């Protein structure tokens, strides 16, 4: 079995994504859900994934009220990983906590 990460190109864009993707819903603030991992717990996992060749990460504003996105950004900054070396996939679904600065349905 090969330990070499496999990648796919997205259409004709030239964007190269790892076939294995890290879902970041688990990272955030335990006030959101008790099973969530804190930034300190997430960093070693993210580092191992990146060092293993995974370059694609999935986040969403609804994951821990945007905290998962912040943790991924802090990880990239902490380890000085250039933004052009990773693919960050995101989406929007539910309203997030207005106390965290996000707009509600009324705008």
Coordinates of N, CA and C in Angstrom, one line a residue:
X1 N 0.8 -1.2 0.0 CA 0.0 0.0 0.0 C 0.9 1.2 0.0
X2 N 0.6 2.2 -0.9 CA 1.4 3.4 -1.0 C 0.8 4.5 0.0
X3 N 1.8 5.2 0.6 CA 1.4 6.3 1.5 C 1.3 7.6 0.7
X4 N 1.5 7.6 -0.6 CA 1.5 8.8 -1.4 C 0.1 9.3 -1.6
X5 N -0.1 10.6 -1.3 CA -1.5 11.2 -1.4 C -1.8 11.3 -2.9
X6 N -3.1 11.0 -3.2 CA -3.5 11.1 -4.6 C -4.3 12.4 -4.7
X7 N -4.2 13.1 -5.9 CA -4.9 14.3 -6.2 C -5.7 14.2 -7.4
X8 N -6.7 15.1 -7.5 CA -7.6 15.2 -8.7 C -7.6 16.7 -9.1
X9 N -7.7 16.9 -10.4 CA -7.8 18.3 -10.9 C -9.3 18.6 -11.0
X10 N -9.6 19.8 -10.7 CA -11.0 20.3 -10.8 C -11.3 20.9 -12.2
X11 N -12.0 20.1 -13.0 CA -12.2 20.6 -14.4 C -11.0 21.0 -15.1
X12 N -11.1 22.1 -15.8 CA -9.9 22.6 -16.5 C -9.3 23.8 -15.8
X13 N -9.6 23.9 -14.5 CA -9.2 25.1 -13.7 C -7.7 25.0 -13.3
X14 N -7.2 23.7 -13.3 CA -5.8 23.5 -12.8 C -5.7 23.4 -11.3
X15 N -6.8 23.6 -10.6 CA -6.9 23.4 -9.2 C -6.7 21.9 -8.8
X16 N -5.8 21.6 -8.0 CA -5.5 20.3 -7.6 C -5.9 20.0 -6.1
X17 N -6.8 19.1 -5.9 CA -7.3 18.8 -4.6 C -7.0 17.4 -4.2
X18 N -6.7 17.2 -2.9 CA -6.3 15.8 -2.5 C -7.6 15.0 -2.5
X19 N -7.5 13.7 -2.8 CA -8.6 12.8 -2.8 C -9.2 12.6 -1.3
X20 N -8.3 12.8 -0.4 CA -8.8 12.8 1.0 C -8.9 14.2 1.5
X21 N -10.1 14.5 2.1 CA -10.4 15.9 2.5 C -10.7 15.9 4.0
X22 N -10.1 16.9 4.7 CA -10.4 17.0 6.1 C -11.7 17.8 6.3
X23 N -12.6 17.2 7.0 CA -13.9 17.9 7.4 C -13.6 18.6 8.7
X24 N -13.9 19.9 8.8 CA -13.6 20.7 10.0 C -14.7 20.9 11.0
X25 N -15.8 20.2 10.8 CA -17.0 20.4 11.6 C -16.7 20.1 13.1
X26 N -15.7 19.2 13.3 CA -15.4 18.8 14.7 C -14.6 19.8 15.4
X27 N -14.1 20.9 14.8 CA -13.2 21.8 15.4 C -14.0 23.1 15.8
X28 N -13.8 23.6 17.0 CA -14.5 24.8 17.3 C -14.6 25.1 18.8
X29 N -15.8 25.3 19.3 CA -16.0 25.8 20.7 C -17.0 24.8 21.3
X30 N -16.5 24.2 22.5 CA -17.4 23.2 23.2 C -18.7 23.8 23.6
X31 N -18.9 25.1 23.6 CA -20.1 25.7 24.0 C -21.2 25.4 22.9
X32 N -20.7 25.2 21.6 CA -21.5 24.8 20.5 C -22.1 23.4 20.7
X33 N -21.1 22.5 20.8 CA -21.4 21.1 21.1 C -20.3 20.5 22.0
X34 N -20.7 19.7 22.9 CA -19.6 19.2 23.9 C -18.6 18.3 23.2
X35 N -18.9 17.7 22.1 CA -17.9 16.8 21.4 C -16.9 17.5 20.5
X36 N -17.0 18.8 20.4 CA -16.2 19.6 19.5 C -14.7 19.7 20.1
X37 N -13.8 19.6 19.2 CA -12.4 19.8 19.7 C -11.9 21.2 19.6
X38 N -11.2 21.6 20.6 CA -10.7 23.0 20.7 C -9.5 23.2 19.7
X39 N -9.1 24.5 19.6 CA -8.0 24.8 18.7 C -6.8 24.0 19.0
X40 N -6.5 23.9 20.3 CA -5.3 23.2 20.8 C -5.4 21.7 20.4
X41 N -6.6 21.1 20.5 CA -6.7 19.7 20.1 C -6.7 19.5 18.6
X42 N -7.2 20.5 17.9 CA -7.3 20.4 16.4 C -5.9 20.6 15.7
X43 N -5.1 21.5 16.2 CA -3.8 21.7 15.5 C -3.0 20.5 15.2
X44 N -2.8 19.6 16.1 CA -2.0 18.4 15.8 C -2.6 17.5 14.7
X45 N -3.9 17.5 14.7 CA -4.6 16.7 13.7 C -4.5 17.3 12.3
X46 N -4.7 18.7 12.3 CA -4.5 19.4 11.0 C -3.1 19.3 10.5
X47 N -2.1 19.4 11.4 CA -0.7 19.3 11.0 C -0.4 18.0 10.4
X48 N -0.8 16.9 11.1 CA -0.6 15.6 10.5 C -1.2 15.4 9.2
X49 N -2.4 15.9 9.0 CA -3.1 15.8 7.7 C -2.3 16.5 6.6
X50 N -1.9 17.8 6.9 CA -1.2 18.6 6.0 C 0.2 17.9 5.6
X51 N 0.9 17.4 6.7 CA 2.2 16.8 6.5 C 2.0 15.5 5.7
X52 N 0.8 14.9 5.7 CA 0.5 13.6 5.0 C 0.1 13.9 3.5
X53 N 0.1 15.2 3.1 CA -0.2 15.5 1.8 C -1.7 16.0 1.5
X54 N -2.5 16.0 2.6 CA -3.9 16.5 2.4 C -3.8 18.0 2.3
X55 N -4.4 18.5 1.2 CA -4.3 20.0 1.0 C -5.7 20.6 0.9
X56 N -6.8 19.8 1.2 CA -8.1 20.2 1.0 C -8.9 20.1 2.3
X57 N -9.6 21.2 2.7 CA -10.2 21.3 4.0 C -11.6 21.8 3.8
X58 N -12.6 21.2 4.5 CA -14.0 21.6 4.4 C -14.5 22.3 5.6
X59 N -15.0 23.5 5.5 CA -15.5 24.3 6.6 C -16.9 24.8 6.2
X60 N -17.6 25.4 7.2 CA -18.9 26.1 7.0 C -19.1 27.1 8.1
X61 N -19.8 28.1 7.8 CA -20.1 29.1 8.8 C -20.9 28.6 10.0
X62 N -21.7 27.6 9.7 CA -22.5 27.0 10.8 C -21.7 26.1 11.7
X63 N -20.5 25.6 11.3 CA -19.8 24.8 12.2 C -19.2 25.6 13.4
X64 N -19.8 25.4 14.5 CA -19.4 26.0 15.8 C -19.4 27.5 15.6
X65 N -20.5 28.0 15.0 CA -20.7 29.5 14.8 C -19.4 30.2 14.2
X66 N -18.9 29.6 13.1 CA -17.8 30.1 12.4 C -16.4 29.8 13.0
X67 N -16.4 29.2 14.2 CA -15.2 29.0 14.9 C -14.3 28.0 14.1
X68 N -14.8 27.0 13.4 CA -14.0 26.1 12.7 C -13.2 26.8 11.6
X69 N -13.8 27.8 10.9 CA -13.1 28.6 9.9 C -11.9 29.4 10.6
X70 N -12.2 29.9 11.7 CA -11.2 30.7 12.4 C -10.0 29.8 12.8
X71 N -10.3 28.6 13.3 CA -9.3 27.6 13.7 C -8.4 27.2 12.5
X72 N -9.0 27.0 11.4 CA -8.3 26.6 10.2 C -7.4 27.8 9.8
X73 N -7.9 29.0 9.8 CA -7.1 30.2 9.5 C -5.9 30.3 10.5
X74 N -6.2 30.1 11.8 CA -5.1 30.2 12.8 C -4.0 29.2 12.6
X75 N -4.5 28.0 12.2 CA -3.5 26.9 11.9 C -2.6 27.2 10.7
X76 N -3.2 27.7 9.6 CA -2.4 28.1 8.5 C -1.4 29.2 8.9
X77 N -1.8 30.1 9.7 CA -0.9 31.2 10.1 C 0.2 30.7 11.0
X78 N -0.2 29.9 12.0 CA 0.8 29.4 13.0 C 1.9 28.6 12.3
X79 N 1.5 27.8 11.3 CA 2.5 26.9 10.7 C 3.0 27.5 9.4
X80 N 2.7 28.8 9.1 CA 3.2 29.5 8.0 C 3.0 28.8 6.7
X81 N 1.8 28.2 6.5 CA 1.4 27.5 5.3 C 0.8 28.5 4.4
X82 N 1.4 28.7 3.2 CA 0.9 29.7 2.2 C -0.5 29.3 1.8
X83 N -1.4 30.3 1.7 CA -2.8 30.1 1.3 C -2.9 29.4 0.0
X84 N -2.0 29.7 -0.9 CA -2.1 29.1 -2.3 C -1.7 27.6 -2.3
X85 N -1.3 27.1 -1.1 CA -1.0 25.6 -1.0 C -2.1 24.8 -0.5
X86 N -3.2 25.4 -0.2 CA -4.4 24.6 0.3 C -5.7 25.0 -0.4
X87 N -6.6 24.1 -0.4 CA -7.9 24.4 -1.0 C -8.9 24.4 0.2
X88 N -9.7 25.5 0.4 CA -10.6 25.5 1.4 C -12.0 25.6 0.8
X89 N -12.8 24.6 1.1 CA -14.2 24.5 0.6 C -15.1 25.0 1.7
X90 N -16.1 25.8 1.4 CA -17.0 26.3 2.4 C -18.4 26.3 1.8
X91 N -19.3 26.5 2.7 CA -20.7 26.6 2.2 C -21.5 27.4 3.3
X92 N -22.7 27.8 3.0 CA -23.5 28.6 3.9 C -24.9 27.8 4.0
X93 N -25.4 27.7 5.2 CA -26.6 26.9 5.3 C -27.6 27.6 6.3
X94 N -27.3 27.5 7.6 CA -28.2 28.1 8.6 C -27.7 29.4 9.1
X95 N -28.5 30.1 9.8 CA -28.1 31.4 10.4 C -27.1 31.0 11.6
X96 N -26.1 31.8 11.7 CA -25.2 31.6 12.8 C -25.6 32.6 14.0
X97 N -24.9 32.4 15.1 CA -25.2 33.2 16.3 C -25.0 34.7 16.0
X98 N -26.0 35.5 16.1 CA -25.8 37.0 15.9 C -24.8 37.6 16.8
X99 N -24.6 37.0 18.0 CA -23.7 37.5 19.0 C -22.2 37.4 18.4
X100 N -22.0 36.5 17.5 CA -20.7 36.3 16.9 C -20.5 37.3 15.7
X101 N -21.4 38.2 15.4 CA -21.2 39.2 14.4 C -21.8 38.8 13.1
X102 N -22.5 37.7 12.9 CA -23.1 37.4 11.6 C -24.5 38.0 11.5
X103 N -24.9 38.3 10.3 CA -26.2 38.9 10.0 C -27.3 37.8 10.2
X104 N -28.4 38.3 10.7 CA -29.6 37.3 10.8 C -30.4 37.5 9.5
X105 N -31.6 36.8 9.5 CA -32.4 36.8 8.3 C -32.9 38.2 7.9
X106 N -33.0 39.1 8.9 CA -33.4 40.5 8.6 C -32.3 41.3 8.0
X107 N -31.1 40.8 8.1 CA -29.9 41.5 7.5 C -29.3 42.4 8.5

